[in-house]
Short mmCIF file of C-alpha atoms in Angstrom, two decimals:
data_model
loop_
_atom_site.label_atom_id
_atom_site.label_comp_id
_atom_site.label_asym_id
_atom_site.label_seq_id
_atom_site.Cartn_x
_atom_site.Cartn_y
_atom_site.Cartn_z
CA UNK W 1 -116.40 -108.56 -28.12
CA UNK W 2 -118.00 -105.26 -27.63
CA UNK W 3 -117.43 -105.82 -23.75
CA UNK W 4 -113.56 -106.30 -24.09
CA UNK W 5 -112.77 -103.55 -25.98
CA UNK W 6 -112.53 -101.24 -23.28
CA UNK W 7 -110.41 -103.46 -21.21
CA UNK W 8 -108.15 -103.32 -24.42
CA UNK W 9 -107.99 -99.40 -24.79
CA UNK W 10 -107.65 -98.72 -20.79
CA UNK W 11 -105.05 -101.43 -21.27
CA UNK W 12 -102.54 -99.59 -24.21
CA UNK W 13 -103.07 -96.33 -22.11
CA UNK W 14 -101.84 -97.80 -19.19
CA UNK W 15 -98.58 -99.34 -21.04
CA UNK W 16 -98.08 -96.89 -23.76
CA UNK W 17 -95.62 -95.14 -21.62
CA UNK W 18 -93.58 -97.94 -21.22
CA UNK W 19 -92.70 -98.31 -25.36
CA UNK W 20 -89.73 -96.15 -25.05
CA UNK W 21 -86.28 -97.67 -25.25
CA UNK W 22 -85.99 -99.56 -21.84
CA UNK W 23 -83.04 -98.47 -19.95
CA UNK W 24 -82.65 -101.48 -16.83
CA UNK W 25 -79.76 -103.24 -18.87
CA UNK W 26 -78.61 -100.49 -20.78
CA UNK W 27 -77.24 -98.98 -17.59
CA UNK W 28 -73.15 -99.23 -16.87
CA UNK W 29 -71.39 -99.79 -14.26
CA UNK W 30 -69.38 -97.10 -12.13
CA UNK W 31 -66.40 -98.70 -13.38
CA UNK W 32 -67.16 -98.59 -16.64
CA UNK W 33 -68.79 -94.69 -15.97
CA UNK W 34 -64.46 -93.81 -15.00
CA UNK W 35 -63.47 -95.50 -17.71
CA UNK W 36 -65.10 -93.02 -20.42
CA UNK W 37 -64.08 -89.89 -18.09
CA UNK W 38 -65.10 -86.98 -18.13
CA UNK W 39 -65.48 -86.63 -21.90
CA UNK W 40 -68.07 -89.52 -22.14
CA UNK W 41 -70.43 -88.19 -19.04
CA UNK W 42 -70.35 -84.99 -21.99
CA UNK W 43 -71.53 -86.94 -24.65
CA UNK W 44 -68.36 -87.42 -26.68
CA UNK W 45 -67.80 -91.20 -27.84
CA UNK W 46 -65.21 -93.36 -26.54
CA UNK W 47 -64.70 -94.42 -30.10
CA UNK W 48 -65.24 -93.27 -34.06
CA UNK W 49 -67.55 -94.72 -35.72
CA UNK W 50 -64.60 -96.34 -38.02
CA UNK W 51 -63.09 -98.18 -35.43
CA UNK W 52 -66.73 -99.59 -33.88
CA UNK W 53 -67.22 -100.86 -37.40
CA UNK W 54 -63.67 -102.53 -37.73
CA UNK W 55 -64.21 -103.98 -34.01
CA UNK W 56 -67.32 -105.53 -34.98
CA UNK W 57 -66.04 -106.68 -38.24
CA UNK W 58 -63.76 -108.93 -36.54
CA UNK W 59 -66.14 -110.62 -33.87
CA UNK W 60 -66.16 -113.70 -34.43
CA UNK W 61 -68.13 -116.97 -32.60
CA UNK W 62 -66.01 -117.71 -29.43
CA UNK W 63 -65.96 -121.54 -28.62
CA UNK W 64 -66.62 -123.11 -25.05
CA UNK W 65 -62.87 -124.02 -24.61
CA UNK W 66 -61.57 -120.84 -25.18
CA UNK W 67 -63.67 -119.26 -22.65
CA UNK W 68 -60.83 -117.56 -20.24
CA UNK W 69 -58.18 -117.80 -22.53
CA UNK W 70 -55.74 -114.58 -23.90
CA UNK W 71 -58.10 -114.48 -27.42
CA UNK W 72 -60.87 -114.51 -25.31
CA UNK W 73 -60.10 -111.59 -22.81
CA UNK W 74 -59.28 -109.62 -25.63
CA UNK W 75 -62.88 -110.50 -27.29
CA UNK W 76 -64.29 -109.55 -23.66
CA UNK W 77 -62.30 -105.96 -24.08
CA UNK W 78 -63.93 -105.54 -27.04
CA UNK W 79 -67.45 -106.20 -26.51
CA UNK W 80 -67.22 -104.32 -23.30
CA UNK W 81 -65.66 -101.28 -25.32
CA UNK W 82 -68.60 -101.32 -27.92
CA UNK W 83 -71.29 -102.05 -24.79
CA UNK W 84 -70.13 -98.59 -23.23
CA UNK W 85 -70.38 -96.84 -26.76
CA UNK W 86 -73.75 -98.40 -27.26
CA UNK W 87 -74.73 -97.27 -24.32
CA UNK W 88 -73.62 -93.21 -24.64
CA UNK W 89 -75.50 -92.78 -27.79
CA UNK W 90 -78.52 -93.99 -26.22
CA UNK W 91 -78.19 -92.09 -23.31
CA UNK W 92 -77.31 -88.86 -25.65
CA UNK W 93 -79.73 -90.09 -28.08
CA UNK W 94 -76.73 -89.78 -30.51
CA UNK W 95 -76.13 -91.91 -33.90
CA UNK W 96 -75.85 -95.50 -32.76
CA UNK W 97 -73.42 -96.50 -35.08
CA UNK W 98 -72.46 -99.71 -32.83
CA UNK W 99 -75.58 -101.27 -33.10
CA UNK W 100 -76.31 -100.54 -36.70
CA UNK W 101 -72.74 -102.26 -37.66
CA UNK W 102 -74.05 -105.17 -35.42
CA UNK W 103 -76.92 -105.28 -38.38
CA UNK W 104 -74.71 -104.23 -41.23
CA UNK W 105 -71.63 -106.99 -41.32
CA UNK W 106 -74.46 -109.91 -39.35
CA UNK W 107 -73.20 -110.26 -36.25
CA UNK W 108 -76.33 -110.47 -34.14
CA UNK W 109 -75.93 -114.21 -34.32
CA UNK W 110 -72.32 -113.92 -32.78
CA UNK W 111 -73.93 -112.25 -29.73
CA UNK W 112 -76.58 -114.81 -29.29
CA UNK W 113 -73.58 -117.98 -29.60
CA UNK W 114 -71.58 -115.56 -27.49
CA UNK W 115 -74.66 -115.50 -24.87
CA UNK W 116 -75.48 -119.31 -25.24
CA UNK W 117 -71.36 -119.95 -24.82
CA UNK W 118 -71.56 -117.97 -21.72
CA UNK W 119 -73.86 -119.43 -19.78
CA UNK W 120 -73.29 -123.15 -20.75
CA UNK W 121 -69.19 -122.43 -18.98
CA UNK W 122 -71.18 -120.69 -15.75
CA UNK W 123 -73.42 -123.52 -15.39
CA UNK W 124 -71.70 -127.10 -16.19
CA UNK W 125 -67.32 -125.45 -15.86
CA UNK W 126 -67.49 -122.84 -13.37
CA UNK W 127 -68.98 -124.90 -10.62
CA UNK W 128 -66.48 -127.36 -11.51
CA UNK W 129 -63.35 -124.95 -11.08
CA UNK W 130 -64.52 -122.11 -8.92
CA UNK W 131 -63.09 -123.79 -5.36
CA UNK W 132 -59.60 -124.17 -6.90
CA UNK W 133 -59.30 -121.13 -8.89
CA UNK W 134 -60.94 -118.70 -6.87
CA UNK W 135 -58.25 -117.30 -4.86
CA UNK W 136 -55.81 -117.04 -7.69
CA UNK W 137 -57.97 -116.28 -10.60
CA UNK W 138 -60.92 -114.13 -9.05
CA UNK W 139 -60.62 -111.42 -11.42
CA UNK W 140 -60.88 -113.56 -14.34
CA UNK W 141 -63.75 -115.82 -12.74
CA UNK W 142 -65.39 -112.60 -12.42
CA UNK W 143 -64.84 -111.32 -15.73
CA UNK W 144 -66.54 -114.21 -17.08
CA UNK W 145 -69.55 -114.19 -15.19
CA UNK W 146 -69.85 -110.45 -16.02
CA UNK W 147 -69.82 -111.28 -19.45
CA UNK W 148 -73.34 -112.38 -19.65
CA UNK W 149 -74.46 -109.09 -18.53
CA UNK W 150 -72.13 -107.34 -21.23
CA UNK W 151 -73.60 -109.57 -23.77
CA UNK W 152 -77.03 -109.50 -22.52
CA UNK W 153 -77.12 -105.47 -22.46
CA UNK W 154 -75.90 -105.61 -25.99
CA UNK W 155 -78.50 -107.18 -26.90
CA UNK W 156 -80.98 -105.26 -25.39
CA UNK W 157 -79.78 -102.11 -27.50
CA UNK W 158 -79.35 -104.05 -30.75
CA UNK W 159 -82.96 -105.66 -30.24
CA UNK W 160 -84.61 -102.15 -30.01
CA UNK W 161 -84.08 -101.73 -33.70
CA UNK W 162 -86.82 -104.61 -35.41
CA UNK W 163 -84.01 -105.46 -38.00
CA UNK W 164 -81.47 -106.90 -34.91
CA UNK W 165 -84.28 -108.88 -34.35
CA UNK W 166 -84.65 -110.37 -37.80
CA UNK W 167 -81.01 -110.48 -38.00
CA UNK W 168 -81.17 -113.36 -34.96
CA UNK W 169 -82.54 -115.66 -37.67
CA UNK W 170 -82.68 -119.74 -36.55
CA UNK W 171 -80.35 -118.43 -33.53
CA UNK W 172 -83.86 -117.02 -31.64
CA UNK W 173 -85.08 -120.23 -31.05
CA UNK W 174 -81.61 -120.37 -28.73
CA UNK W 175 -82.52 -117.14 -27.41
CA UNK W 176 -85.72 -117.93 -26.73
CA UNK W 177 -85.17 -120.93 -24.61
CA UNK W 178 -82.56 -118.55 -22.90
CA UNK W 179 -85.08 -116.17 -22.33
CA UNK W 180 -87.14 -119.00 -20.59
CA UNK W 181 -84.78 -120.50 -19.12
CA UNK W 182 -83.80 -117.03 -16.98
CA UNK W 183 -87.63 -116.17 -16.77
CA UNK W 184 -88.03 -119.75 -14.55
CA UNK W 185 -85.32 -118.98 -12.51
CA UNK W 186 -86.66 -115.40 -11.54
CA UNK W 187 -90.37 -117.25 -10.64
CA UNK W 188 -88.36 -119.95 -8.36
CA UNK W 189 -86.26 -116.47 -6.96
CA UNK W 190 -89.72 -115.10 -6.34
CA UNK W 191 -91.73 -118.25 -5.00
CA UNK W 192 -88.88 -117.92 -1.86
CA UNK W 193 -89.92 -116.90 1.27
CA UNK W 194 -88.39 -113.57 2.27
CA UNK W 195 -86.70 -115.56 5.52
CA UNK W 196 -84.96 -117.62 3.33
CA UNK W 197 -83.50 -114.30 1.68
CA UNK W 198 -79.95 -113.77 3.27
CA UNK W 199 -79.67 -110.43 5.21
CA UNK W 200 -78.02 -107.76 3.99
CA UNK W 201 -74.02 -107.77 4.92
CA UNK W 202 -72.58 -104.97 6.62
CA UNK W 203 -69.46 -103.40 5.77
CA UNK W 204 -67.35 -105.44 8.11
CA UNK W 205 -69.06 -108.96 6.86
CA UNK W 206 -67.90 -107.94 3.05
CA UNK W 207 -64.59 -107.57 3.89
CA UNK W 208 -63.90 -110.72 5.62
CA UNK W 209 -65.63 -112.65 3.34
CA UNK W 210 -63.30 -115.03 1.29
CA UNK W 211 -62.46 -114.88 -2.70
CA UNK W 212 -64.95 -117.86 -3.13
CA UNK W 213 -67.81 -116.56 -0.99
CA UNK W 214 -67.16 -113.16 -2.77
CA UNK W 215 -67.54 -114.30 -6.25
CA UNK W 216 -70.70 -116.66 -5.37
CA UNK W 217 -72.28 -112.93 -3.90
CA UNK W 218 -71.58 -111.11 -7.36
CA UNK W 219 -72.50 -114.14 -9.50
CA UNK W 220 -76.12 -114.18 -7.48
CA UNK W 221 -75.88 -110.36 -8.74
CA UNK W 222 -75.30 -110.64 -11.98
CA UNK W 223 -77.46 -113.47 -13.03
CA UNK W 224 -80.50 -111.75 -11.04
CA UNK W 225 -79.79 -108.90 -13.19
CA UNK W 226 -79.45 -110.93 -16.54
CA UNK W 227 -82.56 -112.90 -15.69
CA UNK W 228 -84.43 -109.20 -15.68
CA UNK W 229 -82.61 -108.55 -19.22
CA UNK W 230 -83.84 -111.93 -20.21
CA UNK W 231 -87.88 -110.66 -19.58
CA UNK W 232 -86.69 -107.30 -21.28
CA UNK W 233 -86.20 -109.54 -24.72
CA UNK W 234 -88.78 -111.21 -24.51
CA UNK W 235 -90.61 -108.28 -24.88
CA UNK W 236 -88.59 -107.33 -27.83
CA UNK W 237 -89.42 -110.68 -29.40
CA UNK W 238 -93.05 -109.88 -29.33
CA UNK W 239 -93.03 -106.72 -30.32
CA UNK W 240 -91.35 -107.94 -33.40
CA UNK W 241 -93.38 -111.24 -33.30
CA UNK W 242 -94.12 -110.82 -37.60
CA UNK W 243 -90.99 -111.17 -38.05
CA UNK W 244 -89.97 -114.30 -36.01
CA UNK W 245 -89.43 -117.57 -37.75
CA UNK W 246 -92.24 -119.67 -37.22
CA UNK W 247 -90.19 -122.28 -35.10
CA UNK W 248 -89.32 -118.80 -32.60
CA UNK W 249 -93.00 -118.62 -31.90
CA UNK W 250 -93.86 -122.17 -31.37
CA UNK W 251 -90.77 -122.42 -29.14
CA UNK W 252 -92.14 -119.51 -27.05
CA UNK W 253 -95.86 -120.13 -27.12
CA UNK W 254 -96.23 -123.77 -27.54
CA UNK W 255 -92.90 -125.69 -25.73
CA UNK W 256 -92.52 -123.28 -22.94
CA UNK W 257 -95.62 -121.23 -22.81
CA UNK W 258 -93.88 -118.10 -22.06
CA UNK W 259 -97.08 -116.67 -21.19
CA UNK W 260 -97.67 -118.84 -18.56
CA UNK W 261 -94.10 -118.49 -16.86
CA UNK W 262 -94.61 -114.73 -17.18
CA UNK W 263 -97.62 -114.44 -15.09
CA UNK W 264 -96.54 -115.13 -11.80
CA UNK W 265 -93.88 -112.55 -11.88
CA UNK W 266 -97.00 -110.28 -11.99
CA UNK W 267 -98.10 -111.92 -8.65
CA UNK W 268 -94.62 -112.07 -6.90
CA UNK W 269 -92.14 -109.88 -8.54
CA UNK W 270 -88.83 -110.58 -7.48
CA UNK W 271 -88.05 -106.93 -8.44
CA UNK W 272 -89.80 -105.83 -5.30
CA UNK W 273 -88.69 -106.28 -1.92
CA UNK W 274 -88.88 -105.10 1.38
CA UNK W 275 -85.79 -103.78 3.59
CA UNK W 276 -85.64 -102.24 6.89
CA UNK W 277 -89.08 -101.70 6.64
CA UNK W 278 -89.21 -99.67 3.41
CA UNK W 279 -90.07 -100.47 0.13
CA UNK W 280 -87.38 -100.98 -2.68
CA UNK W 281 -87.26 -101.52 -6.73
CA UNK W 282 -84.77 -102.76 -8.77
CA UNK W 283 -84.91 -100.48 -11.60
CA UNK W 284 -82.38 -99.03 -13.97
CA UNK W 285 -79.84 -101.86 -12.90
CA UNK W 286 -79.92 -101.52 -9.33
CA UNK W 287 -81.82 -101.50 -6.30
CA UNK W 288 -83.65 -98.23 -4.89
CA UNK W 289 -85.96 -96.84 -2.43
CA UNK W 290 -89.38 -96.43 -3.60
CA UNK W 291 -91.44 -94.00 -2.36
CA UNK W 292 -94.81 -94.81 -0.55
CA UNK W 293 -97.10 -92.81 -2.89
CA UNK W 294 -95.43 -94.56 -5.86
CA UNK W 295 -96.60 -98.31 -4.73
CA UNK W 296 -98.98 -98.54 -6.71
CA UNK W 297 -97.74 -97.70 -10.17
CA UNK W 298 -96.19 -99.74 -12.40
CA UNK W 299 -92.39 -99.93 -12.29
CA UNK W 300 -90.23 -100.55 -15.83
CA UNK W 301 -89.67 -104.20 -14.92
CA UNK W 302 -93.62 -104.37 -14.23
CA UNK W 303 -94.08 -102.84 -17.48
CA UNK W 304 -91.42 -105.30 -19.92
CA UNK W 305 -94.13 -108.19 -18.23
CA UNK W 306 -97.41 -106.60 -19.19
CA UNK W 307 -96.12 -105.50 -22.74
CA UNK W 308 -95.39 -109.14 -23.78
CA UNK W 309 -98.55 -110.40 -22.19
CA UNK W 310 -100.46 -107.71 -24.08
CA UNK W 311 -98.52 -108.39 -27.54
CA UNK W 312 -99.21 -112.11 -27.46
CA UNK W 313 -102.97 -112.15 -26.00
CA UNK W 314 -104.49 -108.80 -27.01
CA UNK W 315 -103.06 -107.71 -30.34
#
């Protein structure tokens, strides 16, 4: 009506900053920063584009037992390898030859299995094994929870480009209720009361803490972070919503009514907290001290909410 189309105009100004390429998952860690060395922080790849191609040309759909296993760490290597690539040529706005092999030989689907795989071992295995094997096998406990993120961040660069997102085919409707089911969790994070929030631990507390406790810390990490990734593709998704498969949208809209679980993350945004009196934002895949005239605006997780809201009611 005549009376809403303001609303809709001061609306797109307000979010029209936000439709660059978002950059909260595309972030790597420090490890991962010394692992390019001093040639990637100047731009040059880690990798031709020849071997990214042949890497991605033999990914193939890793099964739930052979999560942890020699074939799989190597798998983990390589997606890790082509995450940090990805990753430099969007930061150098360079040619992202990793994501458009990802199109070329159809592997977009391998990712989403890959993310589906991941999280099924986390949530029914991992609890299962993590007392026993966490004092002998912490680094590969931890690799395998850190895969999601890998995975997830992929993603994230692939599903900038509208043809990754066709590429997901029938696989979106997994992605979608992955998407969901990570949006739910962050809502339950947020609905928390902030005493029920562990305090920070100081230096001291980290280093007596035990293999077990350790990994359970970094897990909480890493799925927090995922879950934020998760919001990020669903904004993807409805940018691109023409070109979902009709069973994608009726998924999202009708059996989980995304919009719905997205709007209380307006209210209570679990990317917001408080600590030692200040505010802080998790932004650009960590956590950092906001300033006080800056409280009002709209953060980048704030903005990967409203731009899904606004594809799916206003457009």
């Amino acid at each position: 009506g005549r009376g809403g189309e303001p609303l809709r105009e001061k609306f797109r100004r307000r979010v029209c900053c936000f439709r660059s390429r978002p950059v909260q998952a595309q972030l790597i860690s420090r490890q991962q920063m010394t692992m390019m060395g001093e040639e990637g922080s100047r731009g040059a790849p880690i990798m031709m584009q020849s071997e990214a191609v042949r890497l991605v040309e033999d990914l193939k759909p890793i099964k739930l037992e052979e999560v942890g296993t020699k074939q799989w760490t190597k798998y983990h290597q390589t997606l890790e390898r082509l995450n940090m690539q990805a990753q430099l040529s969007v930061m150098h706005q360079s040619d992202e030859f990793v994501v458009e092999a990802l199109i070329d030989h159809e592997k977009i689907d391998v990712l989403i299995h890959d993310l589906i795989v991941t999280e099924a071992w986390k949530a029914n295995i991992m609890p299962k094994v993590v007392e026993e094997l966490a004092s002998t096998h912490y680094v590969k406990l931890y690799l395998i929870a850190y895969h999601e993120s890998i995975v997830v961040s992929l993603l994230e660069k692939a599903f900038y480009t509208p043809t990754a997102v066709a590429a997901g085919g029938e696989l979106l409707v997994e992605l979608a209720d992955y998407c969901y089911r990570k949006t739910v969790k962050l809502v339950s994070d947020a609905d928390r009361e902030e005493g029920d929030l562990p305090p920070p631990k100081t230096a001291q507390e980290e280093a007596a803490m035990s293999e077990m406790e350790r990994l359970e810390d970094q897990e909480r990490q890493i799925s927090f972070g995922s879950a934020c990734s998760a919001v990020t593709l669903v904004r993807f998704l409805s940018d691109n919503a023409k070109l979902l498969p009709l069973g994608v949208l009726t998924r999202m809209l009708s059996d989980h009514d995304i919009l719905q679980t997205l709007v209380p993350l307006l209210d209570r945004p679990p990317w917001r907290r408080v600590k030692g009196g200040g505010a802080q934002v998790f932004s650009d895949g960590r956590w950092a001290d906001q300033p006080a005239e800056e409280a009002r605006r709209l953060t980048k997780m704030d903005a990967q909410v409203w731009l899904p809201l606004h594809n799916l009611l206003l457009w």
